[in-house]
Amino acid sequence: MSEDNIEAEPLYCAYCGVAEIDELKLKECAACDLVRYCSDACQKNHKSQHVEACKKRAAELRDELLFKQPESSHLGDCPICFLPLPLDKQKSNMMTCCSKVICLGCYYANHKRQFEGKLERKCPFCRKPAPSTMDEVDKQTMKRIEANDPIAMYQEGIGCYNKGDYSSAFEHLTKAAKLGDVEAHFELAGMYHYGQGVEKDEEKSIHHAELAAIGGHPTVRCNLAYHEERNGDMKRAERHLIIAATQGKWKGRQEVLAAALRAHQAAVEETKSPQREAADEYNRKLDSMRSP
């Protein structure tokens, strides 16, 4: 008999034992995938029997998610050349008109094309005219914030943070994090850790740090590795460090140097392009001209 002809084993409510049928659909435990219930009453009555197994399985599921190798860093790809964005934020620009982060290679190529063709300066992505004053930049940023743009909210939060306005920074970063911004989770982890704009809470700090790590943030992986090392769990620490290295972030212990270094070099190579190398050369020439 083929596997297709074998009927699936029926599902049962973990408390009362009623089977799932067409008219009755059982709902899975919200925290784990071990049991199902026919009603809220059954789930409530079964809680004392299930709580320990539920916590254990929920932790296992969380670790599966936490230590899954991300496809790329939290920065993603440049929307123009589609290469991974460099981890060095000095090598990319955020366009205030559309909140797109453009690598310097594409930004420089667009700037060169416009300069040589005596064209109007426009955004390399959305083609809107480039702002000429800081007032225009601020207006564009506020417009993006009003549209619930998480990147714009994050940028505003960082601006408030740098001014020492931690309460406003926390408010903007919290909104950005709720909208899925990974960088915002990373910053919130630090604010909860140091008690900036919010009461110190190490549990919430680790919660946001892990969400940032799941989102592909390599720096926070290093922070989590040091946290695990302080707690005496070297195996978890090394797993964090290796994932960080595969994303191009290198801070590791001697034990994982060989494997992680190879992964780090491969990640760095993926971010290279002729346009980005031309942009680096252009910036080096500018720096040499500025030097006394």
Coordinates of N, CA, C and O in Angstrom, one line a residue, residues 16-148:
C16 N -9.7 16.3 27.1 CA -10.9 15.5 27.2 C -10.9 14.3 26.2 O -11.7 13.4 26.3
G17 N -10.0 14.3 25.2 CA -9.8 13.2 24.3 C -10.7 13.2 23.1 O -10.6 12.3 22.3
V18 N -11.5 14.2 22.9 CA -12.4 14.3 21.8 C -11.5 14.4 20.5 O -10.5 15.0 20.4
A19 N -11.9 13.6 19.4 CA -11.2 13.6 18.2 C -11.6 14.8 17.3 O -12.7 15.2 17.3
E20 N -10.6 15.2 16.5 CA -10.9 16.3 15.5 C -11.6 15.7 14.3 O -11.2 14.7 13.7
I21 N -12.7 16.3 14.0 CA -13.6 15.9 12.9 C -13.9 17.2 12.1 O -13.5 18.3 12.4
D22 N -14.6 17.0 11.0 CA -14.9 18.1 10.1 C -15.5 19.2 10.8 O -15.2 20.4 10.5
E23 N -16.5 19.0 11.7 CA -17.2 20.0 12.4 C -16.4 20.6 13.5 O -16.7 21.7 14.1
L24 N -15.4 19.9 14.0 CA -14.6 20.3 15.2 C -13.1 20.4 14.8 O -12.5 19.4 14.5
K25 N -12.5 21.6 14.9 CA -11.1 21.8 14.6 C -10.4 22.1 15.9 O -10.8 23.0 16.7
L26 N -9.4 21.3 16.2 CA -8.6 21.5 17.4 C -7.6 22.6 17.2 O -7.0 22.7 16.1
K27 N -7.3 23.4 18.2 CA -6.3 24.5 18.1 C -5.1 24.1 18.9 O -5.1 23.5 19.9
E28 N -3.9 24.4 18.3 CA -2.6 24.0 18.8 C -2.3 24.9 20.0 O -2.7 26.1 20.0
C29 N -1.5 24.4 21.0 CA -1.0 25.2 22.1 C -0.2 26.4 21.5 O 0.6 26.2 20.6
A30 N -0.5 27.6 22.0 CA 0.1 28.8 21.4 C 1.6 28.8 21.6 O 2.4 29.4 20.8
A31 N 2.1 28.1 22.7 CA 3.6 28.2 23.0 C 4.4 27.0 22.4 O 5.6 27.2 22.2
C32 N 3.7 25.9 22.2 CA 4.5 24.7 21.7 C 3.7 24.0 20.6 O 2.5 24.4 20.4
D33 N 4.2 23.0 20.0 CA 3.5 22.2 19.0 C 3.2 20.8 19.5 O 3.0 19.9 18.7
L34 N 3.1 20.6 20.8 CA 3.0 19.2 21.3 C 1.6 18.8 21.4 O 1.3 17.6 21.2
V35 N 0.6 19.7 21.8 CA -0.7 19.3 22.1 C -1.7 20.2 21.4 O -1.4 21.3 21.0
R36 N -3.0 19.7 21.3 CA -4.1 20.5 20.8 C -5.3 20.4 21.7 O -5.4 19.4 22.5
Y37 N -6.2 21.4 21.6 CA -7.4 21.5 22.5 C -8.6 21.8 21.7 O -8.6 22.4 20.6
C38 N -9.7 21.3 22.2 CA -11.0 21.5 21.6 C -11.7 22.8 22.0 O -12.6 23.3 21.4
S39 N -11.2 23.3 23.2 CA -11.8 24.5 23.8 C -10.9 25.2 24.7 O -9.9 24.6 25.2
D40 N -11.1 26.5 25.0 CA -10.3 27.2 26.0 C -10.4 26.6 27.4 O -9.5 26.6 28.2
A41 N -11.6 26.0 27.7 CA -11.8 25.4 29.0 C -10.9 24.2 29.2 O -10.3 24.0 30.2
C42 N -10.8 23.4 28.1 CA -9.9 22.2 28.2 C -8.4 22.6 28.3 O -7.7 22.0 29.0
Q43 N -8.1 23.7 27.6 CA -6.7 24.1 27.7 C -6.4 24.6 29.1 O -5.3 24.4 29.6
K44 N -7.3 25.3 29.7 CA -7.1 25.9 31.0 C -7.0 24.7 32.0 O -6.2 24.7 32.9
N45 N -7.9 23.7 31.9 CA -7.9 22.6 32.8 C -6.7 21.7 32.7 O -6.2 21.1 33.7
H46 N -6.0 21.7 31.5 CA -4.9 20.9 31.3 C -3.6 21.6 31.6 O -2.5 21.0 31.5
K47 N -3.6 22.9 31.9 CA -2.4 23.7 32.0 C -1.4 23.1 33.0 O -0.2 23.0 32.8
S48 N -1.9 22.7 34.2 CA -1.0 22.2 35.3 C -0.3 21.0 34.9 O 0.9 20.8 35.3
Q49 N -0.9 20.1 34.0 CA -0.3 18.9 33.6 C 0.7 19.2 32.4 O 1.7 18.4 32.2
H50 N 0.5 20.2 31.7 CA 1.2 20.5 30.4 C 2.4 21.5 30.6 O 3.3 21.6 29.8
V51 N 2.3 22.3 31.7 CA 3.2 23.5 31.7 C 4.7 23.2 31.6 O 5.4 23.9 30.9
E52 N 5.2 22.1 32.3 CA 6.6 21.8 32.2 C 7.0 21.4 30.8 O 8.1 21.9 30.3
A53 N 6.3 20.5 30.2 CA 6.6 20.0 28.9 C 6.5 21.2 27.9 O 7.3 21.3 26.9
C54 N 5.5 22.0 28.1 CA 5.3 23.2 27.2 C 6.5 24.1 27.3 O 7.0 24.6 26.2
K55 N 7.0 24.4 28.5 CA 8.1 25.3 28.6 C 9.4 24.8 28.0 O 10.1 25.5 27.3
K56 N 9.6 23.5 28.1 CA 10.8 22.8 27.6 C 10.7 22.8 26.0 O 11.7 23.2 25.4
R57 N 9.5 22.5 25.5 CA 9.4 22.5 24.0 C 9.5 23.9 23.4 O 10.1 24.1 22.4
A58 N 8.9 24.9 24.1 CA 8.9 26.3 23.7 C 10.4 26.8 23.6 O 10.8 27.5 22.7
A59 N 11.2 26.4 24.6 CA 12.6 26.7 24.6 C 13.3 26.1 23.4 O 14.2 26.7 22.8
E60 N 13.0 24.8 23.1 CA 13.6 24.1 22.0 C 13.3 24.8 20.7 O 14.1 25.0 19.8
L61 N 12.0 25.2 20.5 CA 11.6 25.9 19.3 C 12.2 27.2 19.2 O 12.6 27.7 18.1
R62 N 12.4 27.9 20.3 CA 13.1 29.2 20.3 C 14.5 29.1 19.8 O 15.0 29.9 19.1
D63 N 15.2 28.1 20.3 CA 16.6 27.8 20.0 C 16.7 27.4 18.5 O 17.7 27.8 17.8
E64 N 15.8 26.7 18.0 CA 15.8 26.3 16.6 C 15.8 27.6 15.7 O 16.5 27.7 14.7
L65 N 14.9 28.5 16.2 CA 14.8 29.8 15.4 C 16.0 30.7 15.6 O 16.6 31.3 14.7
L66 N 16.5 30.7 16.9 CA 17.7 31.5 17.2 C 19.0 31.1 16.5 O 19.7 32.0 16.1
F67 N 19.2 29.8 16.4 CA 20.4 29.3 15.9 C 20.3 28.9 14.4 O 21.2 28.2 13.9
K68 N 19.2 29.2 13.8 CA 19.1 29.0 12.3 C 20.0 30.0 11.6 O 20.0 31.2 11.8
Q69 N 20.8 29.4 10.6 CA 21.7 30.3 9.9 C 20.9 31.3 9.0 O 20.1 30.9 8.1
P70 N 21.0 32.6 9.2 CA 20.3 33.6 8.4 C 20.8 33.5 7.0 O 22.0 33.2 6.7
E71 N 19.9 33.8 6.0 CA 20.3 33.8 4.6 C 21.2 35.0 4.3 O 22.0 35.0 3.4
S72 N 21.0 36.1 5.1 CA 21.9 37.3 4.9 C 21.9 38.1 6.2 O 21.2 37.7 7.1
S73 N 22.6 39.2 6.2 CA 22.6 40.0 7.4 C 21.2 40.8 7.4 O 20.5 40.8 6.5
H74 N 21.0 41.4 8.6 CA 19.7 42.2 8.7 C 19.6 43.4 7.7 O 18.6 43.9 7.5
L75 N 20.8 43.8 7.2 CA 20.8 44.9 6.2 C 20.2 44.5 4.9 O 19.7 45.4 4.1
G76 N 20.2 43.2 4.5 CA 19.7 42.8 3.3 C 20.6 43.2 2.1 O 21.8 43.3 2.2
D77 N 20.0 43.3 0.9 CA 20.7 43.6 -0.3 C 20.5 45.1 -0.7 O 19.5 45.7 -0.4
C78 N 21.4 45.6 -1.5 CA 21.2 46.9 -2.1 C 20.1 46.8 -3.1 O 20.1 45.8 -3.9
P79 N 19.1 47.6 -3.1 CA 18.0 47.5 -4.0 C 18.3 47.8 -5.5 O 17.4 47.6 -6.3
I80 N 19.5 48.2 -5.8 CA 19.9 48.5 -7.1 C 20.8 47.4 -7.7 O 20.5 46.9 -8.8
C81 N 21.9 47.1 -7.0 CA 22.8 46.1 -7.6 C 22.5 44.7 -7.1 O 23.0 43.7 -7.5
F82 N 21.6 44.6 -6.0 CA 21.2 43.3 -5.4 C 22.3 42.5 -4.8 O 22.2 41.3 -4.5
L83 N 23.5 43.2 -4.4 CA 24.5 42.5 -3.7 C 24.3 42.8 -2.2 O 23.7 43.8 -1.8
P84 N 24.7 41.9 -1.3 CA 24.6 42.2 0.1 C 25.2 43.5 0.5 O 26.3 43.9 0.1
L85 N 24.4 44.3 1.3 CA 24.9 45.6 1.8 C 26.1 45.4 2.7 O 26.1 44.4 3.5
P86 N 27.1 46.2 2.7 CA 28.3 46.1 3.6 C 27.9 46.3 5.0 O 27.0 47.1 5.3
L87 N 28.5 45.6 6.0 CA 28.2 45.8 7.4 C 28.7 47.1 7.9 O 28.2 47.7 8.8
D88 N 29.7 47.7 7.2 CA 30.2 49.0 7.5 C 29.2 50.1 7.0 O 29.0 50.3 5.8
K89 N 28.5 50.7 7.9 CA 27.4 51.6 7.5 C 28.0 52.9 6.9 O 27.2 53.6 6.2
Q90 N 29.3 53.1 7.0 CA 29.9 54.2 6.3 C 29.9 54.0 4.8 O 30.2 54.9 4.0
K91 N 29.6 52.7 4.3 CA 29.7 52.4 2.9 C 28.3 52.2 2.3 O 28.1 51.5 1.3
S92 N 27.3 52.9 2.9 CA 26.0 52.9 2.3 C 25.3 54.2 2.8 O 25.7 54.8 3.7
N93 N 24.2 54.6 2.0 CA 23.5 55.8 2.3 C 22.0 55.5 2.4 O 21.5 54.7 1.6
M94 N 21.3 56.1 3.4 CA 19.9 55.9 3.5 C 19.2 57.1 2.8 O 19.5 58.3 3.2
M95 N 18.4 56.9 1.8 CA 17.7 58.0 1.1 C 16.5 58.4 1.9 O 15.6 57.6 2.1
T96 N 16.4 59.7 2.3 CA 15.3 60.2 3.1 C 14.0 60.2 2.4 O 12.9 60.2 3.0
C97 N 14.1 60.3 1.0 CA 12.9 60.4 0.2 C 12.1 59.1 0.2 O 10.8 59.1 0.2
C98 N 12.8 57.9 0.2 CA 12.1 56.6 0.1 C 12.5 55.6 1.2 O 12.1 54.5 1.2
S99 N 13.5 56.0 2.0 CA 14.1 55.2 3.1 C 14.8 54.0 2.6 O 15.0 53.0 3.3
K100 N 15.2 54.0 1.3 CA 16.0 52.9 0.8 C 17.5 53.1 1.1 O 18.0 54.2 1.1
V101 N 18.1 52.0 1.5 CA 19.5 52.0 1.8 C 20.3 51.6 0.6 O 20.1 50.5 0.1
I102 N 21.1 52.5 0.1 CA 21.8 52.3 -1.2 C 23.3 52.1 -0.9 O 23.9 52.9 -0.1
C103 N 24.0 51.1 -1.5 CA 25.4 50.9 -1.3 C 26.1 52.1 -2.0 O 25.7 52.7 -2.9
L104 N 27.3 52.5 -1.5 CA 28.1 53.6 -2.0 C 28.5 53.4 -3.5 O 28.7 54.3 -4.2
G105 N 28.6 52.1 -3.8 CA 29.0 51.8 -5.2 C 27.9 52.3 -6.2 O 28.2 53.0 -7.2
C106 N 26.6 52.0 -5.9 CA 25.5 52.5 -6.7 C 25.3 54.0 -6.6 O 25.0 54.6 -7.5
Y107 N 25.5 54.5 -5.3 CA 25.3 55.9 -5.1 C 26.4 56.7 -5.9 O 26.0 57.7 -6.5
Y108 N 27.6 56.2 -5.9 CA 28.7 56.9 -6.6 C 28.5 56.8 -8.1 O 28.7 57.8 -8.8
A109 N 28.0 55.6 -8.6 CA 27.8 55.5 -10.0 C 26.7 56.4 -10.5 O 26.8 57.0 -11.6
N110 N 25.6 56.6 -9.7 CA 24.6 57.5 -10.1 C 25.0 58.9 -10.0 O 24.7 59.7 -10.9
H111 N 25.8 59.2 -9.0 CA 26.4 60.6 -8.9 C 27.3 60.9 -10.1 O 27.2 62.0 -10.7
K112 N 28.1 60.0 -10.5 CA 29.0 60.2 -11.6 C 28.2 60.4 -12.9 O 28.5 61.3 -13.7
R113 N 27.2 59.6 -13.1 CA 26.4 59.7 -14.3 C 25.7 61.1 -14.4 O 25.7 61.7 -15.4
Q114 N 25.2 61.5 -13.2 CA 24.5 62.8 -13.2 C 25.5 64.0 -13.4 O 25.2 65.0 -14.1
F115 N 26.7 63.9 -12.8 CA 27.7 64.9 -12.9 C 28.2 65.0 -14.3 O 28.2 66.1 -14.9
E116 N 28.5 63.9 -14.9 CA 29.1 63.9 -16.3 C 28.0 64.3 -17.3 O 28.3 65.0 -18.3
G117 N 26.7 64.0 -17.1 CA 25.7 64.3 -18.0 C 25.0 65.7 -17.7 O 24.1 66.1 -18.3
K118 N 25.5 66.4 -16.6 CA 25.0 67.6 -16.2 C 23.5 67.5 -15.9 O 22.7 68.3 -16.3
L119 N 23.1 66.4 -15.2 CA 21.7 66.1 -14.9 C 21.3 66.6 -13.5 O 22.2 66.8 -12.7
E120 N 20.1 66.7 -13.3 CA 19.6 67.1 -12.0 C 19.8 66.0 -11.0 O 19.7 64.8 -11.3
R121 N 20.3 66.3 -9.8 CA 20.5 65.3 -8.8 C 19.2 64.7 -8.3 O 18.3 65.4 -7.8
K122 N 19.2 63.4 -8.4 CA 18.0 62.6 -8.0 C 18.4 61.4 -7.2 O 19.5 60.9 -7.3
C123 N 17.4 60.9 -6.5 CA 17.6 59.6 -5.7 C 17.9 58.5 -6.7 O 17.2 58.3 -7.7
P124 N 18.9 57.7 -6.5 CA 19.2 56.6 -7.4 C 18.1 55.5 -7.5 O 18.1 54.8 -8.4
F125 N 17.2 55.5 -6.5 CA 16.2 54.5 -6.5 C 14.9 55.0 -7.0 O 14.3 54.5 -8.0
C126 N 14.3 56.0 -6.2 CA 12.9 56.4 -6.6 C 12.9 57.6 -7.6 O 11.9 58.0 -8.1
R127 N 14.1 58.2 -7.8 CA 14.3 59.2 -8.8 C 13.7 60.6 -8.4 O 13.5 61.4 -9.3
K128 N 13.3 60.7 -7.2 CA 12.9 62.0 -6.7 C 14.0 63.0 -6.6 O 15.2 62.5 -6.3
P129 N 13.8 64.3 -6.8 CA 14.9 65.3 -6.7 C 15.5 65.2 -5.3 O 14.8 65.1 -4.3
A130 N 16.9 65.3 -5.2 CA 17.6 65.2 -4.0 C 17.3 66.5 -3.2 O 17.2 67.6 -3.7
P131 N 17.1 66.4 -1.8 CA 16.9 67.6 -1.0 C 18.1 68.5 -1.0 O 19.3 68.0 -1.0
S132 N 17.9 69.8 -1.0 CA 19.0 70.7 -1.0 C 19.3 71.4 0.3 O 20.3 72.0 0.5
T133 N 18.4 71.2 1.3 CA 18.5 71.8 2.6 C 18.2 70.8 3.7 O 17.5 69.8 3.4
M134 N 18.6 71.0 4.9 CA 18.3 70.1 6.0 C 16.8 70.2 6.3 O 16.2 69.2 6.8
D135 N 16.2 71.4 6.1 CA 14.7 71.5 6.3 C 14.0 70.5 5.4 O 13.0 69.8 5.8
E136 N 14.4 70.4 4.1 CA 13.8 69.4 3.2 C 14.1 68.0 3.6 O 13.2 67.1 3.5
V137 N 15.3 67.7 4.1 CA 15.6 66.4 4.7 C 14.6 66.0 5.8 O 14.1 64.9 5.9
D138 N 14.5 67.0 6.8 CA 13.6 66.8 7.9 C 12.1 66.5 7.5 O 11.4 65.7 8.1
K139 N 11.7 67.3 6.5 CA 10.3 67.1 6.0 C 10.1 65.8 5.4 O 9.1 65.1 5.6
Q140 N 11.1 65.3 4.6 CA 11.0 64.0 4.0 C 11.0 62.9 5.1 O 10.2 61.9 5.0
T141 N 11.8 63.1 6.1 CA 11.9 62.1 7.2 C 10.5 62.0 7.9 O 10.0 60.9 8.2
M142 N 10.0 63.2 8.3 CA 8.7 63.2 9.0 C 7.6 62.6 8.1 O 6.7 61.9 8.6
K143 N 7.6 62.8 6.8 CA 6.6 62.2 5.9 C 6.7 60.7 6.0 O 5.7 60.0 6.0
R144 N 7.9 60.2 6.0 CA 8.1 58.7 6.1 C 7.7 58.2 7.4 O 7.1 57.1 7.5
I145 N 7.9 58.9 8.5 CA 7.5 58.5 9.8 C 6.0 58.5 9.9 O 5.4 57.5 10.4
E146 N 5.3 59.5 9.3 CA 3.8 59.5 9.3 C 3.2 58.3 8.5 O 2.1 57.9 8.8
A147 N 4.0 57.8 7.6 CA 3.6 56.7 6.8 C 4.0 55.3 7.5 O 3.9 54.3 6.9
N148 N 4.4 55.4 8.7 CA 4.8 54.2 9.5 C 5.9 53.5 8.9 O 6.0 52.2 8.8

